[in-house]
Tab-separated table of C-alpha atoms in Angstrom:
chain	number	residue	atom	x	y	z
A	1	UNK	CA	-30.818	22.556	-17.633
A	2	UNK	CA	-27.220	23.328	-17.000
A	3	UNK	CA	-26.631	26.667	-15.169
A	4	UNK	CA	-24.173	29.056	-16.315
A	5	UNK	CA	-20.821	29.112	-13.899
A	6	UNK	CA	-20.188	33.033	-13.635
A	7	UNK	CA	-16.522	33.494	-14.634
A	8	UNK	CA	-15.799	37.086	-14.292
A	9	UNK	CA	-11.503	37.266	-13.931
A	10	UNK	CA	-9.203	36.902	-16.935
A	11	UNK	CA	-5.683	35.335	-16.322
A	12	UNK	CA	-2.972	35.739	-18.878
A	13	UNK	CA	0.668	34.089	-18.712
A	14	UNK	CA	2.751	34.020	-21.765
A	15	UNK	CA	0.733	30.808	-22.918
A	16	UNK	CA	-2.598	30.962	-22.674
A	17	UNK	CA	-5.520	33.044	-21.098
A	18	UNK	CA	-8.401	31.339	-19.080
A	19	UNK	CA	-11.607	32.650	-17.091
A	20	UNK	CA	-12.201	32.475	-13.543
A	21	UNK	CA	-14.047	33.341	-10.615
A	22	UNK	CA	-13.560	36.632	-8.853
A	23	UNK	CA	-13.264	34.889	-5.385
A	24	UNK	CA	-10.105	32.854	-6.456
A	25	UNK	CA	-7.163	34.345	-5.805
A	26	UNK	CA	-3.590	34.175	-7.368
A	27	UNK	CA	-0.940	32.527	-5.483
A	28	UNK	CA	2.723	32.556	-5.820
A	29	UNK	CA	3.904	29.497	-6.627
A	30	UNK	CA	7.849	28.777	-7.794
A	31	UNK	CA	8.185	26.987	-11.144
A	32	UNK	CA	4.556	28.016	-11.889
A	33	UNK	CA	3.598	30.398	-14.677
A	34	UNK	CA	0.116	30.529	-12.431
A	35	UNK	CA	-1.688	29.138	-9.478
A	36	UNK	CA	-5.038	30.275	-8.510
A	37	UNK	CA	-6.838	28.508	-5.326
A	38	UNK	CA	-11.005	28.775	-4.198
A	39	UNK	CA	-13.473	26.535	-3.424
A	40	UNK	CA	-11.161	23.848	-2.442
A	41	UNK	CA	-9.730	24.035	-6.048
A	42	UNK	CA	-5.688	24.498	-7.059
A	43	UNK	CA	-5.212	24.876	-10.317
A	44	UNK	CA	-1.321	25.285	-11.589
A	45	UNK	CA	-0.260	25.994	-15.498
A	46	UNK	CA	3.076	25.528	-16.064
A	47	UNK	CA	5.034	25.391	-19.521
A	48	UNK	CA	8.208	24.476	-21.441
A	49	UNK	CA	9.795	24.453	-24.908
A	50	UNK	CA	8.657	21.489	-26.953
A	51	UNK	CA	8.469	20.442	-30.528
A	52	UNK	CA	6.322	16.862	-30.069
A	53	UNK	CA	3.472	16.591	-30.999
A	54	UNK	CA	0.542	16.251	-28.773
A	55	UNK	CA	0.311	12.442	-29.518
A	56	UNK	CA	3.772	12.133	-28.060
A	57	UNK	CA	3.268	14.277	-24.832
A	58	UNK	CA	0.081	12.815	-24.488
A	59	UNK	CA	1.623	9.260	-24.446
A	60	UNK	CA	4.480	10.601	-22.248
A	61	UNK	CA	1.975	12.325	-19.653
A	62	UNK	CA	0.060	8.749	-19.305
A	63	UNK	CA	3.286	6.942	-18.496
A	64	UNK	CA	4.764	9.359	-15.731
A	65	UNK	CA	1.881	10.039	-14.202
A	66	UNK	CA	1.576	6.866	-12.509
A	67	UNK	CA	4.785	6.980	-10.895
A	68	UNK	CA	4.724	10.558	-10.032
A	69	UNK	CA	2.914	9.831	-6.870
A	70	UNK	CA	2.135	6.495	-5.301
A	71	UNK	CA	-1.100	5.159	-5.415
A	72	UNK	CA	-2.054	7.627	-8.428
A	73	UNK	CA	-4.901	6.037	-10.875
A	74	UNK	CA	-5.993	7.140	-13.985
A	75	UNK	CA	-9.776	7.110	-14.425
A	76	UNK	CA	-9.660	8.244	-17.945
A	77	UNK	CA	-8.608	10.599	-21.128
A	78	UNK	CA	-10.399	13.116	-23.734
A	79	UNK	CA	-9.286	14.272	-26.947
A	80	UNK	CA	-9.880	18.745	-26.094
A	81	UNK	CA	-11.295	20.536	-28.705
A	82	UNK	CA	-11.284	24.337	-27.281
A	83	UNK	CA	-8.169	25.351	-26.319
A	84	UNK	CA	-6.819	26.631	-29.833
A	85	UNK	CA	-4.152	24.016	-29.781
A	86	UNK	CA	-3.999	19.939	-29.945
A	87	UNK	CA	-5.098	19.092	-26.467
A	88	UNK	CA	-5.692	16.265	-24.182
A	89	UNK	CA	-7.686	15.698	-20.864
A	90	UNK	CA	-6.305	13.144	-18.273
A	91	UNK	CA	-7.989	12.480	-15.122
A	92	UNK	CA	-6.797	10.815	-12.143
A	93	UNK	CA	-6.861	10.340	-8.376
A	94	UNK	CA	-4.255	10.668	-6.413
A	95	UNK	CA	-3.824	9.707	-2.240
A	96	UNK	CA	-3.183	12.432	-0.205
A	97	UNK	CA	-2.501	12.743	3.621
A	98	UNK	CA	-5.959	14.632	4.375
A	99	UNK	CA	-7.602	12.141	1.750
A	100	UNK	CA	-8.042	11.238	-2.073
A	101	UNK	CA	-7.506	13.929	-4.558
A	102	UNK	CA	-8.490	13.916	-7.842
A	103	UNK	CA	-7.112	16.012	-10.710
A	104	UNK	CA	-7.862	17.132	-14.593
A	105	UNK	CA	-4.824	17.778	-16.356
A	106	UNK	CA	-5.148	19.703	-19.730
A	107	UNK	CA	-2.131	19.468	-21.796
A	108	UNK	CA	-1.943	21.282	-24.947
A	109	UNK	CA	1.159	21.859	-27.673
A	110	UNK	CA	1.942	24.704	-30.189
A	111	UNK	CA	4.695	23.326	-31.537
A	112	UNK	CA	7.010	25.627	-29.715
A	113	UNK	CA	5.803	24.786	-26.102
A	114	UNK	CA	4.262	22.161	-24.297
A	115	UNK	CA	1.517	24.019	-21.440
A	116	UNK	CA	0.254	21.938	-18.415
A	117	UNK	CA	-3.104	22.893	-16.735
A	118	UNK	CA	-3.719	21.092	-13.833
A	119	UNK	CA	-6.547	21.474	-11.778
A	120	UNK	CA	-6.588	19.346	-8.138
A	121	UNK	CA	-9.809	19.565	-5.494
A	122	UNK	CA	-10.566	17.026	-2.666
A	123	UNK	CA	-12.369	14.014	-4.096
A	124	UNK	CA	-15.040	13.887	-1.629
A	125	UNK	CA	-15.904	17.326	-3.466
A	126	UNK	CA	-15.541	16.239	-7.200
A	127	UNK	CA	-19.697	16.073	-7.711
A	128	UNK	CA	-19.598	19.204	-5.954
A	129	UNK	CA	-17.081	21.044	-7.980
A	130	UNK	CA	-17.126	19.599	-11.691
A	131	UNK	CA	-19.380	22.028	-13.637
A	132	UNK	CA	-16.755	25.210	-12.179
A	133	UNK	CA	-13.929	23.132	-12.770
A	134	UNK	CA	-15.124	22.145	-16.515
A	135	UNK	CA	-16.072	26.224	-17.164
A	136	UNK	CA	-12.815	27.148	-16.298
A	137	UNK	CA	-11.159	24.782	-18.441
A	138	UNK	CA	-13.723	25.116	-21.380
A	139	UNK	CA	-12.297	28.915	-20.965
A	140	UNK	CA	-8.161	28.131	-21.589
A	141	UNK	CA	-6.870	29.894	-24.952
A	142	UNK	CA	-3.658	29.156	-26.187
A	143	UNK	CA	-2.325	32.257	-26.976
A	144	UNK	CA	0.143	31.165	-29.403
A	145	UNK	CA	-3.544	29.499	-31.829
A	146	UNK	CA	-2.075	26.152	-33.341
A	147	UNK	CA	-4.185	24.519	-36.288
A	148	UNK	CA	-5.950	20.914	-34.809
A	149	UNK	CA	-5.461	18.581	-37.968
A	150	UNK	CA	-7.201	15.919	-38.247
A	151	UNK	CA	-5.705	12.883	-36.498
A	152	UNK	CA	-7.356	9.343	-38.672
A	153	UNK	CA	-6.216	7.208	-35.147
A	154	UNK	CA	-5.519	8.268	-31.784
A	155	UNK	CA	-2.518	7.342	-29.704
A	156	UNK	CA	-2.472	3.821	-27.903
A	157	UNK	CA	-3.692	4.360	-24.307
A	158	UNK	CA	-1.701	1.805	-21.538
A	159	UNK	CA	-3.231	-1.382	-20.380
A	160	UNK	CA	-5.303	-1.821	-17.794
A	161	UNK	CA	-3.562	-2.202	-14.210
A	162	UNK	CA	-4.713	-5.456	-12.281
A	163	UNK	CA	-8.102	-4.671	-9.892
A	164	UNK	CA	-7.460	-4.138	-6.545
A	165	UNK	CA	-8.131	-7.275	-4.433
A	166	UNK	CA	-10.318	-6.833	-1.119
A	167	UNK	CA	-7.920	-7.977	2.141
A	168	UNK	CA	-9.996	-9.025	4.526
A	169	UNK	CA	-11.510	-12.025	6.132
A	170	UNK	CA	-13.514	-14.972	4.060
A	171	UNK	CA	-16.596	-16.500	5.690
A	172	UNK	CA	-18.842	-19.639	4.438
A	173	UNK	CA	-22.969	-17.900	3.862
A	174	UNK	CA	-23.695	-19.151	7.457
A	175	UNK	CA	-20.825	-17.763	9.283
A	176	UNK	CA	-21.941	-14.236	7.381
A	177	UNK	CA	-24.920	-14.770	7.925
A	178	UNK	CA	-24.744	-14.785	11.779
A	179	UNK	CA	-22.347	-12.059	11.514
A	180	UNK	CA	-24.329	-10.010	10.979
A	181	UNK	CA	-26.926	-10.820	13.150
A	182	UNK	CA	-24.646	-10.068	15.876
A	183	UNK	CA	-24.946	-6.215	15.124
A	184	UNK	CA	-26.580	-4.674	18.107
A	185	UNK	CA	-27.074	-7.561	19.903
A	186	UNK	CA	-25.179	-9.874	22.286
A	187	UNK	CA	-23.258	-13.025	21.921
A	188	UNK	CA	-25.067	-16.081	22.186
A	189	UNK	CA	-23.298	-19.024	23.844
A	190	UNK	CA	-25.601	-21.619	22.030
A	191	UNK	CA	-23.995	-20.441	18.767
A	192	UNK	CA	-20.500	-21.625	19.818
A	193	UNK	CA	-21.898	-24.958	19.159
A	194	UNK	CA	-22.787	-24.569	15.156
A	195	UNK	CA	-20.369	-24.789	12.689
A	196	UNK	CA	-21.160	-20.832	11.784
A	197	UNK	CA	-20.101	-19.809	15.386
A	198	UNK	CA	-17.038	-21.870	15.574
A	199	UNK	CA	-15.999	-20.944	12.510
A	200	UNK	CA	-16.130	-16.940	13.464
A	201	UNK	CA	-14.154	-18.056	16.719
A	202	UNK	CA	-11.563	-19.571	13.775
A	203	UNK	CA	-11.501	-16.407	12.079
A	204	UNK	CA	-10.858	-13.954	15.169
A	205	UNK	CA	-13.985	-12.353	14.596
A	206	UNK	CA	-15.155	-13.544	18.228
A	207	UNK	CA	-13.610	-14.307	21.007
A	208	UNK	CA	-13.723	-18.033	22.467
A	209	UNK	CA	-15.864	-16.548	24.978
A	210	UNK	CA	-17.978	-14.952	22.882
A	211	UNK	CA	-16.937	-11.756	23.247
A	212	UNK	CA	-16.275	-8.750	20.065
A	213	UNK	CA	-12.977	-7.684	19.644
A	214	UNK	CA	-13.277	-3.839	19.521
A	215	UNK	CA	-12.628	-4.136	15.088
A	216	UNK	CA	-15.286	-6.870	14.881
A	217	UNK	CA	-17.570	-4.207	17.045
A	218	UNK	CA	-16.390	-1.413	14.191
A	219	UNK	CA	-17.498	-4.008	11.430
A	220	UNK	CA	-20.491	-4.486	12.862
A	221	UNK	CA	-21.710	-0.790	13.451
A	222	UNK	CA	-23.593	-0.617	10.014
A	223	UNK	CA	-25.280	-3.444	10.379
A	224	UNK	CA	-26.877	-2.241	13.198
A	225	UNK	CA	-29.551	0.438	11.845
A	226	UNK	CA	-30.569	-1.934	9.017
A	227	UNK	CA	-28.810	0.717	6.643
A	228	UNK	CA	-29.381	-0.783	3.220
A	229	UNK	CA	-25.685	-1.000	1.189
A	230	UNK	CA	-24.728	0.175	-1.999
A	231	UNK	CA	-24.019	-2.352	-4.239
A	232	UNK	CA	-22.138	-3.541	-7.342
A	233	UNK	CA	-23.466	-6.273	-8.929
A	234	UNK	CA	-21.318	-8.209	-12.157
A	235	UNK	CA	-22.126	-10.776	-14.696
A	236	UNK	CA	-18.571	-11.494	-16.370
A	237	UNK	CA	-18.234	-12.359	-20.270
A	238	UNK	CA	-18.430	-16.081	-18.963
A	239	UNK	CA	-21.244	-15.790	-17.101
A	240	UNK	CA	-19.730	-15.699	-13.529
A	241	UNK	CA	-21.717	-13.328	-10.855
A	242	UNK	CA	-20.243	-11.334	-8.307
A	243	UNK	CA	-21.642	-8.634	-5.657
A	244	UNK	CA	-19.763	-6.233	-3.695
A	245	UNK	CA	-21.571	-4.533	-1.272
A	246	UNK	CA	-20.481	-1.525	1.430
A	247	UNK	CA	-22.403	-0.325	4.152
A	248	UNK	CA	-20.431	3.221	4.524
A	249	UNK	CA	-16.862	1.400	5.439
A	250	UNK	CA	-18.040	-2.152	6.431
A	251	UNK	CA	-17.211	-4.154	2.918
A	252	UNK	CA	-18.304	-7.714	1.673
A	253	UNK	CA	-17.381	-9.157	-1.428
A	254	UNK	CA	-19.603	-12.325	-1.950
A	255	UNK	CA	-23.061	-13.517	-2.467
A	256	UNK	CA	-25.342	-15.119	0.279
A	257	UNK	CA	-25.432	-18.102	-1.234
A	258	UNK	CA	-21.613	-18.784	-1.389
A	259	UNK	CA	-20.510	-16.525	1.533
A	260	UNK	CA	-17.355	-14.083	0.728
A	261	UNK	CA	-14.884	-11.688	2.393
A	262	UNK	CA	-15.525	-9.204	4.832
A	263	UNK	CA	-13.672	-6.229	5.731
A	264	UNK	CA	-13.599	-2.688	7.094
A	265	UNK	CA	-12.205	0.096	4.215
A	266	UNK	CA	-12.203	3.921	4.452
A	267	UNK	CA	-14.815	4.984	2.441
A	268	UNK	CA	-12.570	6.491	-0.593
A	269	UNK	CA	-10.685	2.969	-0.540
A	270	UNK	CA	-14.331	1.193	-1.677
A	271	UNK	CA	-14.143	3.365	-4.301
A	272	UNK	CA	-11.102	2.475	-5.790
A	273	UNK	CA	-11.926	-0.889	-5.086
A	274	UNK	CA	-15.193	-0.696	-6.658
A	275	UNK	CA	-13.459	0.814	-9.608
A	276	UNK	CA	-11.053	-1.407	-10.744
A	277	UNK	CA	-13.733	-4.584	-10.748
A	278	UNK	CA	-15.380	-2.228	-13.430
A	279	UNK	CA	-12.246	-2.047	-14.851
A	280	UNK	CA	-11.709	2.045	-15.432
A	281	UNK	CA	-8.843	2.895	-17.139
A	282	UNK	CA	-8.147	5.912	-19.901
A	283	UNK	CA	-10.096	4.695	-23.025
A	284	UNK	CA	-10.877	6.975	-26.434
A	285	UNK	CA	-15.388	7.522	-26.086
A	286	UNK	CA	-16.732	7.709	-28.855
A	287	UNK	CA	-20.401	7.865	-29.289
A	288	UNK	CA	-22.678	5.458	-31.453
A	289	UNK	CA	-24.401	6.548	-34.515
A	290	UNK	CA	-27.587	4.716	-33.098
A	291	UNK	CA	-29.253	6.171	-29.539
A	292	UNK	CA	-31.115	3.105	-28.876
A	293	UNK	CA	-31.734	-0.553	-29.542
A	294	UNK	CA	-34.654	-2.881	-29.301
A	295	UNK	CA	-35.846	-3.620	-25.366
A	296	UNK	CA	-35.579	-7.500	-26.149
A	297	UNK	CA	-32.191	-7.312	-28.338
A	298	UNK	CA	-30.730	-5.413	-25.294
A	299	UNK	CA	-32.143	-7.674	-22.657
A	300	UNK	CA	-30.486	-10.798	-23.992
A	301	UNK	CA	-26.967	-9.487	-24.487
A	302	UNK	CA	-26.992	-8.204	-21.294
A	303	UNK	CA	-28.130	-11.527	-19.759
A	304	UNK	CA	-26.857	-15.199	-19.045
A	305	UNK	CA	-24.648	-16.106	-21.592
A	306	UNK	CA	-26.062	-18.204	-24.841
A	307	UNK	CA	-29.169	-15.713	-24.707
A	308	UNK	CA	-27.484	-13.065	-26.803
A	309	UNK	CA	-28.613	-12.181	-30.645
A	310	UNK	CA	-26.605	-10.415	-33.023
A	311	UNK	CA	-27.374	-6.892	-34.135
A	312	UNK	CA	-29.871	-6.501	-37.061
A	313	UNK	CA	-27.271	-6.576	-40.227
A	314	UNK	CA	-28.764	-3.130	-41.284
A	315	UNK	CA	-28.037	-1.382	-37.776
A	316	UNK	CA	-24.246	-3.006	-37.634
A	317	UNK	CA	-23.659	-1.778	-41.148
A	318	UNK	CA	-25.110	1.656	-40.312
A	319	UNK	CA	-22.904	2.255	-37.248
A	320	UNK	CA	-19.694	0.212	-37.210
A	321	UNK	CA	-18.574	1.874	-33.710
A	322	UNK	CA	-21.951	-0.210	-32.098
A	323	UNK	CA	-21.895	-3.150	-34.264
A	324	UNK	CA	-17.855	-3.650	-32.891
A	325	UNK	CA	-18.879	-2.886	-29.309
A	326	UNK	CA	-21.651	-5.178	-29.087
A	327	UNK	CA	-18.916	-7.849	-30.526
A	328	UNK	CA	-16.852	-7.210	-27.569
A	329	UNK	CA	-16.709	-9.627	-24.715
A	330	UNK	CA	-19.422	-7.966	-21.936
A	331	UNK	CA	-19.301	-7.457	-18.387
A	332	UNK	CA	-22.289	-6.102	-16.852
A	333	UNK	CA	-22.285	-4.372	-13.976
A	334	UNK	CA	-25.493	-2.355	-12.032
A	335	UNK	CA	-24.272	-0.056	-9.113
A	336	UNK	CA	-27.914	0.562	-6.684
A	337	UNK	CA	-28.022	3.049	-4.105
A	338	UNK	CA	-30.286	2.900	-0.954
A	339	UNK	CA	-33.416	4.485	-1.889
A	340	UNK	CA	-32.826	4.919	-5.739
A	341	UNK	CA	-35.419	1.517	-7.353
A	342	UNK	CA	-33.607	1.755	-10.575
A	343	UNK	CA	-30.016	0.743	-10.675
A	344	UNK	CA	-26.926	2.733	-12.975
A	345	UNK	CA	-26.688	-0.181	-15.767
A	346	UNK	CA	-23.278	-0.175	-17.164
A	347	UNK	CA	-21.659	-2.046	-20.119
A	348	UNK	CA	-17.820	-2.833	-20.323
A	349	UNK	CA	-17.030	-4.065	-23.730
A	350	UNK	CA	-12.921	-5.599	-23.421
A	351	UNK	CA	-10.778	-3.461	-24.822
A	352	UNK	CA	-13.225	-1.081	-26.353
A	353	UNK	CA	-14.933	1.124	-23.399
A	354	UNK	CA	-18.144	1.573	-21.532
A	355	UNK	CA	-21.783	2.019	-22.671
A	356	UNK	CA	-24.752	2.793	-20.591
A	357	UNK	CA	-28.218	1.426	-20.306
A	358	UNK	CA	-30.672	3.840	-20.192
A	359	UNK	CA	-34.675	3.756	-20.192
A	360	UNK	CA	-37.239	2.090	-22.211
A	361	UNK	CA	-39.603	3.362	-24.097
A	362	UNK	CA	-41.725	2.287	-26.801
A	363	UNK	CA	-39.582	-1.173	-26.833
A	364	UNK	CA	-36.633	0.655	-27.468
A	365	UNK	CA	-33.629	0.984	-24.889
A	366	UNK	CA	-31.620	3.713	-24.513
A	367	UNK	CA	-27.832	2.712	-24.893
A	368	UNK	CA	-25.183	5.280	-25.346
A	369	UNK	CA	-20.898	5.321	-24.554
A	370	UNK	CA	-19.704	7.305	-22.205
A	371	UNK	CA	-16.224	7.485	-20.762
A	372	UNK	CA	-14.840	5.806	-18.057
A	373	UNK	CA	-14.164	9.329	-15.885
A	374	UNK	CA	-18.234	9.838	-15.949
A	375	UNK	CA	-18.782	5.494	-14.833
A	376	UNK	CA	-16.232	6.679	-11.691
A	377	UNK	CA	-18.344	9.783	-11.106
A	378	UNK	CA	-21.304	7.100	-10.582
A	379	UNK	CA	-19.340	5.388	-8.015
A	380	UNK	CA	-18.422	8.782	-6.261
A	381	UNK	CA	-22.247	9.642	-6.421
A	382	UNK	CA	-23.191	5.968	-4.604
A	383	UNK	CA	-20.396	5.860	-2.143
A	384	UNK	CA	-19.922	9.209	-1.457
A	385	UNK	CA	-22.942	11.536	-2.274
């Protein structure tokens, strides 16, 4: 059960009214119609004649935003029903020098004026801060009410941008194999003498005496405890497999079978990594007429490729939005977090959006969209909560 957030201060500007907290505080702030700041939030409205329509600003925002700041990635995009005006949600997350931000920016029109709400907080607080964050924007009016017509298709969102790559250093499954048994113990001379040990001497990992170099001993310090990783696991439309796992800021990308790349990221760096191999980017989420699907049905589109069956002809007829997702070329991805048995099962269907598995019960598997903003706050909640 959600719990009420207590908004007991009403705002006004020219624009639009909103709800906050008593403990925020107004803040002067030049070119700013408002700026309130508490609990590690800013939020800033600003305005400015404009006759587009939101479908135009909208489009605008998406292409700016990007170059505004360096590093800024957009995690996804919401038609906004409550404002009294055509609205949109964008979110992002932005680098900053004391570490990632992220932001919701409401932008709504009136056909006079074009108002920005934009509301910033650490991202290492997002979990922590979304359900005060959504009240206060759930309490926005436009003051000047516009009528929301009826739109039949939404604006085109941008293309995806290419997935980060992980820089680091690529070992064969033996070499990372007695990698890691090197955490908390000491070099073994005999090991200069396999193929595994000369190779790490190769890489730089160890010296030709068998000694650490100080950023080998960093890479190493998860390993030590036995600290289980969080890990992303894939299965591509064409069948390929891939795992990334982190131990807090220690990072391999690779299986143990065919070895991979190793390499030590801040924390909030894994994320975006993490996030771009699921391929977030601002998609439309719509939901699917049908809340589940048969166990079995489920279980082979999900798995190796040549396994899957088509939807039942009455359920594809019945809900077109499902029957064109499950159409889609898959990837499959299931984020597990130390101590959690069950993974998050998620569902990227090219060019469409996500879906995610849920439980099972009474043969029947519980599959519902959701946007790609809520799939990154599953990666926040593994790598950061």
């Amino acid at each position: 059960m959600v719990v009420p957030v207590p908004l007991g201060t009403e705002d006004r500007t020219a624009r639009l009214t909103l709800r906050r907290p008593d403990r925020w505080r107004r803040q002067d702030a030049p070119q700013a119609d408002l700026r309130l700041t508490g609990d590690d939030v800013v939020l800033t409205v600003r305005s400015r004649p404009s006759d587009r329509t939101i479908a135009e600003e909208h489009t605008s925002l998406l292409e700016r935003l990007p170059g505004s700041v360096e590093g800024l990635r957009l995690i996804g995009c919401d038609p906004w029903t409550t404002a009294g005006a055509p609205a949109r949600l964008v979110e992002y997350v932005r680098p900053d020098e004391g570490g990632d931000v992220t932001g919701a920016h409401l932008l709504f029109v009136t056909g006079r004026h074009r108002v920005d709400v934009t509301v910033e907080r650490p991202l290492a607080r997002m979990l922590d801060t979304d359900d005060l964050v959504s009240a206060v924007l759930e309490s926005v009016r436009a003051t000047e009410p516009t009528p929301v017509r009826p739109q039949r298709a939404l604006e085109p969102l941008p293309t995806a941008t290419p997935a980060p790559q992980l820089d680091g250093t690529h070992l064969g499954a033996e070499a990372l194999a007695t990698l890691r048994s090197l955490a908390g113990r000491r070099w073994n001379p005999t090991l200069l003498r396999t193929p595994a040990g000369r190779e790490l001497v190769q890489s730089g990992l160890v010296g030709r005496l068998g000694t650490l170099p100080e950023p080998t001993q960093e890479l190493l310090g998860p390993w030590a405890d036995d600290t289980e990783p969080v890990t992303l696991e894939q299965r591509g439309p064409d069948g390929r497999a891939t795992r990334l796992q982190a131990w807090s800021e220690t990072v391999v990308d690779g299986t143990d079978e065919t070895g991979g790349t190793v390499a030590r990221l801040p924390v909030e760096r894994v994320v975006e990594l993490a996030a771009g191999r699921l391929g977030i980017r601002p998609a439309w989420t719509f939901p699917f007429r049908t809340a589940s699907v048969g166990a079995d049905l489920l279980a082979r589109r999900t798995g190796a490729p040549g396994t899957a069956s088509d939807l039942p002809a009455a359920v594809a007829s019945a809900d077109p939005r499902l029957a064109a997702f499950w159409a889609a070329p898959w990837t499959v991805s299931s984020i597990r977090r130390p101590g959690r048995p069950t993974p998050v099962v998620v569902v990227h269907a090219e060019g469409i959006g996500f879906a995610r598995v849920g439980r099972t019960e009474a043969g029947e598997t519980a599959f519902r969209t959701d946007s790609p903003a809520n799939v990154y706050r599953s990666l926040v909640r593994a790598l950061l909560g």
